[in-house]
Short mmCIF file of C-alpha atoms in Angstrom, two decimals:
data_model
loop_
_atom_site.label_atom_id
_atom_site.label_comp_id
_atom_site.label_asym_id
_atom_site.label_seq_id
_atom_site.Cartn_x
_atom_site.Cartn_y
_atom_site.Cartn_z
CA MET A 1 11.12 -77.05 -147.69
CA GLY A 2 13.42 -79.02 -145.41
CA ASP A 3 16.72 -77.55 -144.49
CA GLN A 4 18.65 -80.59 -145.96
CA GLY A 5 16.93 -80.15 -149.37
CA ALA A 6 17.49 -76.23 -149.16
CA ALA A 7 21.13 -76.86 -148.30
CA ARG A 8 21.77 -79.01 -151.32
CA ARG A 9 20.10 -76.35 -153.70
CA LEU A 10 22.07 -73.37 -152.25
CA SER A 11 24.25 -71.57 -154.81
CA PRO A 12 27.74 -70.21 -153.76
CA ARG A 13 26.10 -66.73 -153.66
CA ARG A 14 23.16 -67.87 -151.42
CA TRP A 15 25.75 -69.49 -149.13
CA ARG A 16 27.46 -66.08 -148.92
CA ILE A 17 24.37 -64.34 -148.08
CA LEU A 18 23.54 -66.76 -145.37
CA SER A 19 26.95 -66.55 -143.99
CA TYR A 20 26.80 -62.78 -144.05
CA LEU A 21 23.61 -62.62 -142.10
CA ALA A 22 24.85 -65.25 -139.62
CA GLN A 23 27.82 -63.20 -138.81
CA HIS A 24 26.67 -59.55 -139.38
CA GLY A 25 23.11 -59.47 -137.92
CA SER A 26 20.30 -58.07 -140.02
CA ALA A 27 20.66 -56.57 -143.62
CA SER A 28 18.57 -55.07 -146.15
CA THR A 29 18.24 -56.06 -149.81
CA LEU A 30 20.74 -53.08 -150.85
CA ASP A 31 23.15 -54.35 -148.22
CA VAL A 32 23.11 -57.79 -149.73
CA ALA A 33 23.48 -56.45 -153.12
CA LEU A 34 26.52 -54.47 -152.33
CA VAL A 35 28.22 -57.41 -150.35
CA CYS A 36 27.59 -59.65 -153.08
CA ALA A 37 28.10 -57.16 -155.97
CA VAL A 38 24.88 -58.00 -157.83
CA SER A 39 21.80 -56.07 -158.67
CA ARG A 40 19.16 -55.22 -156.11
CA LEU A 41 16.76 -57.50 -158.14
CA THR A 42 19.14 -60.49 -158.01
CA ALA A 43 19.62 -59.90 -154.23
CA HIS A 44 15.82 -59.69 -153.71
CA ARG A 45 15.30 -62.95 -155.60
CA ASP A 46 17.95 -64.72 -153.51
CA LEU A 47 16.57 -63.51 -150.31
CA VAL A 48 13.03 -64.46 -151.19
CA TRP A 49 14.35 -67.92 -151.99
CA LEU A 50 16.09 -68.16 -148.62
CA HIS A 51 13.06 -66.84 -146.82
CA GLU A 52 10.68 -69.39 -148.52
CA ALA A 53 13.19 -72.05 -147.69
CA GLY A 54 12.85 -71.09 -143.98
CA LEU A 55 16.64 -70.13 -143.72
CA VAL A 56 16.04 -66.47 -143.18
CA ARG A 57 13.19 -64.44 -141.76
CA ARG A 58 12.21 -60.79 -142.56
CA GLU A 59 10.39 -57.90 -140.80
CA ARG A 60 9.81 -54.30 -141.42
CA SER A 61 8.84 -51.43 -139.13
CA PRO A 62 5.27 -50.01 -139.49
CA GLU A 63 6.81 -46.66 -138.94
CA ASP A 64 9.32 -46.99 -141.93
CA ARG A 65 7.82 -45.15 -144.88
CA THR A 66 10.18 -46.83 -147.17
CA HIS A 67 8.64 -50.22 -146.17
CA THR A 68 12.25 -51.74 -146.10
CA TRP A 69 12.46 -55.48 -145.54
CA TRP A 70 15.24 -56.40 -142.98
CA TYR A 71 16.50 -59.97 -143.24
CA GLU A 72 18.13 -62.27 -140.38
CA VAL A 73 19.18 -65.85 -140.40
CA THR A 74 17.04 -68.26 -138.70
CA ALA A 75 17.89 -71.04 -136.29
CA GLU A 76 17.34 -73.49 -139.33
CA GLY A 77 19.70 -71.33 -141.46
CA THR A 78 22.35 -71.16 -138.58
CA GLU A 79 22.25 -75.06 -138.33
CA VAL A 80 22.73 -75.44 -142.13
CA LEU A 81 25.77 -73.14 -141.83
CA ARG A 82 27.23 -74.83 -138.80
CA ARG A 83 26.89 -78.47 -140.40
CA ALA A 84 28.57 -77.15 -143.64
CA LEU A 85 31.44 -75.66 -141.78
CA THR A 86 31.93 -78.41 -139.47
CA ALA A 87 31.85 -80.99 -142.42
CA SER A 88 34.55 -78.89 -144.37
CA GLY A 89 36.79 -78.75 -141.30
CA ARG A 90 36.53 -75.10 -141.10
CA PRO A 91 35.95 -73.31 -137.56
CA VAL A 92 32.44 -72.21 -136.66
CA PRO A 93 32.62 -68.47 -135.57
CA LEU A 94 31.44 -67.55 -132.12
CA ARG A 95 27.79 -66.74 -131.61
CA LEU A 96 26.93 -67.75 -135.14
CA GLY A 97 23.53 -66.59 -136.03
CA GLN A 98 23.10 -64.70 -132.76
CA ARG A 99 24.89 -61.47 -133.37
CA PRO A 100 23.53 -57.87 -133.37
CA SER A 101 24.17 -55.71 -136.50
CA GLY A 102 27.59 -54.00 -136.02
CA ARG A 103 27.63 -50.33 -135.59
CA ALA A 104 30.59 -50.06 -137.86
CA ASP A 105 28.94 -52.01 -140.60
CA ALA A 106 26.45 -49.38 -141.81
CA LEU A 107 28.95 -46.42 -141.18
CA LEU A 108 32.05 -47.91 -142.77
CA PHE A 109 32.00 -51.28 -143.99
CA LEU A 110 29.16 -51.20 -146.54
CA PRO A 111 30.02 -47.72 -147.74
CA LEU A 112 33.52 -48.66 -148.45
CA ILE A 113 32.24 -51.75 -150.31
CA GLU A 114 30.29 -49.41 -152.53
CA VAL A 115 33.33 -47.04 -153.03
CA SER A 116 35.40 -50.13 -154.10
CA ARG A 117 32.56 -51.13 -156.60
CA ARG A 118 32.45 -47.65 -158.06
CA ASN A 119 36.28 -47.50 -158.43
CA PRO A 120 37.65 -50.79 -159.55
CA GLY A 121 41.34 -51.01 -159.76
CA ARG A 122 41.80 -47.84 -157.92
CA CYS A 123 40.71 -48.70 -154.32
CA GLU A 124 39.52 -51.79 -152.48
CA LEU A 125 38.32 -52.85 -148.99
CA PHE A 126 40.82 -55.72 -148.90
CA GLN A 127 39.80 -57.04 -145.66
CA TRP A 128 37.14 -56.49 -142.87
CA LEU A 129 36.61 -58.14 -139.49
CA ALA A 130 33.39 -57.86 -137.78
CA THR A 131 33.39 -56.97 -134.00
CA MET A 132 33.83 -60.48 -132.58
CA GLU A 133 36.60 -61.42 -135.14
CA THR A 134 38.26 -58.12 -134.29
CA SER A 135 38.17 -58.97 -130.63
CA SER A 136 39.74 -62.47 -131.65
CA TRP A 137 42.41 -60.62 -133.61
CA LEU A 138 43.25 -58.17 -130.69
CA ARG A 139 43.63 -61.16 -128.25
CA GLN A 140 45.96 -62.71 -130.67
CA HIS A 141 48.07 -59.64 -130.39
CA ASP A 142 47.88 -59.50 -126.44
CA LEU A 143 45.54 -56.51 -126.57
CA ALA A 144 42.38 -58.05 -125.00
CA GLN A 145 41.85 -54.70 -123.21
CA LEU A 146 40.82 -53.13 -126.38
CA ARG A 147 37.17 -53.25 -127.60
CA ALA A 148 37.02 -52.20 -131.28
CA ASP A 149 33.95 -52.41 -133.60
CA GLY A 150 35.82 -53.40 -136.63
CA TYR A 151 39.18 -54.00 -138.37
CA GLY A 152 39.84 -53.38 -141.94
CA ILE A 153 42.52 -52.87 -144.60
CA TRP A 154 41.85 -50.23 -147.19
CA LEU A 155 43.86 -50.05 -150.51
CA GLN A 156 43.84 -46.86 -152.53
CA ASP A 157 46.22 -45.44 -155.27
CA GLY A 158 48.93 -47.83 -154.35
CA ARG A 159 48.71 -47.06 -150.57
CA CYS A 160 47.61 -49.38 -147.86
CA LEU A 161 46.01 -48.47 -144.50
CA ARG A 162 45.29 -51.03 -141.86
CA PHE A 163 42.82 -49.51 -139.21
CA LEU A 164 40.82 -50.21 -136.15
CA VAL A 165 37.42 -48.54 -135.84
CA HIS A 166 35.53 -47.47 -132.78
CA VAL A 167 31.90 -46.03 -132.78
CA ASP A 168 30.89 -43.67 -130.09
CA ARG A 169 27.77 -45.04 -128.42
CA GLY A 170 26.92 -41.59 -126.78
CA PRO A 171 26.34 -40.91 -123.15
CA VAL A 172 26.70 -43.92 -120.83
CA GLY A 173 24.10 -44.69 -118.16
CA ASP A 174 20.48 -43.91 -117.76
CA VAL A 175 20.90 -40.85 -115.67
CA VAL A 176 23.56 -38.37 -116.95
CA ALA A 177 23.62 -34.71 -116.12
CA GLU A 178 23.12 -32.33 -119.09
CA HIS A 179 26.47 -30.69 -118.50
CA GLU A 180 28.13 -34.22 -118.64
CA ARG A 181 26.50 -35.54 -121.80
CA PRO A 182 29.08 -34.13 -124.26
CA ALA A 183 31.86 -36.08 -122.72
CA SER A 184 30.10 -39.17 -121.14
CA GLY A 185 31.54 -42.45 -122.45
CA LEU A 186 34.22 -40.94 -124.52
CA GLY A 187 37.01 -41.86 -122.15
CA GLY A 188 36.11 -45.60 -122.69
CA LEU A 189 37.04 -45.38 -126.47
CA LEU A 190 40.57 -44.51 -125.66
CA ALA A 191 41.32 -46.10 -122.21
CA GLY A 192 42.46 -49.52 -123.74
CA TYR A 193 45.13 -47.65 -125.74
CA ARG A 194 46.30 -45.58 -122.79
CA ARG A 195 46.72 -48.78 -120.88
CA ALA A 196 48.80 -50.45 -123.74
CA ASP A 197 52.50 -50.42 -123.37
CA ARG A 198 53.20 -50.68 -127.03
CA LEU A 199 52.10 -49.41 -130.44
CA VAL A 200 48.93 -51.42 -131.79
CA ALA A 201 49.75 -53.18 -135.12
CA VAL A 202 47.64 -50.77 -137.29
CA GLY A 203 48.40 -47.63 -139.39
CA ALA A 204 45.51 -45.77 -137.73
CA VAL A 205 42.83 -45.71 -135.01
CA LEU A 206 39.41 -44.25 -136.36
CA LEU A 207 37.00 -42.77 -134.08
CA ILE A 208 33.30 -42.27 -135.15
CA ALA A 209 31.83 -39.68 -132.84
CA GLN A 210 28.09 -39.31 -132.29
CA ASP A 211 28.02 -35.59 -133.10
CA ALA A 212 30.25 -32.67 -133.70
CA GLU A 213 30.32 -31.66 -129.97
CA ARG A 214 31.48 -35.09 -128.96
CA GLU A 215 34.21 -35.13 -131.75
CA GLU A 216 35.51 -31.76 -130.47
CA ARG A 217 35.98 -33.26 -127.01
CA LEU A 218 37.56 -36.30 -128.49
CA GLN A 219 40.11 -33.97 -130.42
CA ALA A 220 40.75 -32.00 -127.24
CA ASP A 221 41.44 -35.09 -125.23
CA LEU A 222 43.75 -36.53 -127.90
CA PHE A 223 45.59 -33.16 -128.38
CA ARG A 224 46.34 -32.99 -124.53
CA GLY A 225 47.15 -36.68 -124.41
CA PRO A 226 48.29 -38.17 -127.79
CA LEU A 227 48.17 -41.85 -128.37
CA PRO A 228 51.11 -43.88 -129.68
CA ASN A 229 49.12 -44.75 -132.84
CA ALA A 230 47.90 -42.34 -135.38
CA VAL A 231 44.35 -41.36 -134.68
CA ALA A 232 41.55 -39.65 -136.79
CA THR A 233 38.01 -38.82 -135.92
CA THR A 234 34.87 -37.98 -137.82
CA THR A 235 31.05 -37.89 -137.02
CA ARG A 236 28.13 -39.88 -138.08
CA GLN A 237 26.61 -36.84 -139.78
CA LEU A 238 29.69 -36.41 -142.05
CA LEU A 239 29.69 -40.17 -142.94
CA TYR A 240 25.91 -39.96 -143.72
CA ARG A 241 26.69 -37.02 -146.09
CA HIS A 242 29.89 -38.26 -147.74
CA TRP A 243 31.73 -41.39 -148.58
CA PRO A 244 34.16 -42.60 -145.74
CA ASP A 245 37.17 -42.43 -148.09
CA GLU A 246 36.93 -38.75 -148.61
CA GLN A 247 38.13 -35.79 -146.62
CA VAL A 248 36.01 -36.48 -143.48
CA TRP A 249 38.82 -37.56 -141.14
CA GLN A 250 40.32 -35.09 -138.59
CA VAL A 251 43.80 -35.58 -137.13
CA PRO A 252 44.35 -33.95 -133.67
CA GLY A 253 46.06 -30.63 -133.98
CA GLU A 254 45.26 -30.19 -137.72
CA GLY A 255 42.79 -27.67 -138.91
CA GLY A 256 41.44 -29.34 -142.01
CA ARG A 257 40.26 -32.92 -142.71
CA ARG A 258 42.21 -35.89 -144.52
CA CYS A 259 41.05 -38.55 -146.87
CA LEU A 260 41.01 -41.99 -145.23
CA VAL A 261 44.15 -43.32 -146.96
CA GLU A 262 46.04 -40.23 -145.80
CA VAL A 263 45.25 -40.67 -142.13
CA GLY A 264 48.33 -42.87 -141.40
CA TYR A 265 50.88 -40.85 -143.39
#
C-alpha cells in the first residue's frame, strides 16, 4: 500500500499511534492501548493495519518467552507524519522517527497513564514531555546545563505537582572498580542543579535510582548538600512492584516514603 493512500485512510487514533511511535521509540501493543485508552484488541488491530501499510515495523526477541511484538515507525511512516505536520503549519519535532525509547516512559509515563485511567476524575497525568521536548523546555528556561529524562504535570485530589524526572543509568564507563560502582555516575544526576543559580520552575525533582544501594548514596549526598528544589528518590524495583503515585518516594532526611503528589509539599 502506498504511503499516500495509507495517509488518506488514517483515522485520528492511528495518527496518534504513529506520532507516539515517532516521538517515543518502540512500544508494545499494551503500551499503545494505554496511550490511546482503548482495548488491547483495538490497539492490536490498528498496529497490524499500520504494519501492513508499511508505516510501522515490528520485531520480537527470540529470548522473550511472552513473544511480545515491539513496534517502531518506519521511514515511510516518519515521512507521512512530517508532510502532515508541515502542511498543517505545525513544527516538526527534532529527530522525528529516530528516537530511542525513553527510560522514563516505561518507569513513569505509562504507569501514570494507567493510574489516570483507573481513577478518572481523581487523578490525571495532565502533561508529559519526552526527553527531547524536556531539553527544549529547559533551554527556554535558561537551564541548558540540565539533562532530564522527562517533564510532567500530575494532578491528584485537587493538588498539582510539576516535576522533572532523571533515571539513573548505572555505573559510567567500561572499567569501574567494584568499590566505586555504587556511586559511579550519580554525581552527574545532580551536577546541573548544583551549578544553577536559581530555583528550577518545578515543584519537585524526581530521581529513579538503579537499585537500593545507589538510592542510599543519592540520599546521603542530598542530605549533605540539599538542592534548592524539593527532591525525592525511588528505585526501579519499587516502581516495578508499585504504582508510581503510591508511597514509593523518599525525601532526604525523612524516614518514610511519600506519595507522588505529596513530594512537593
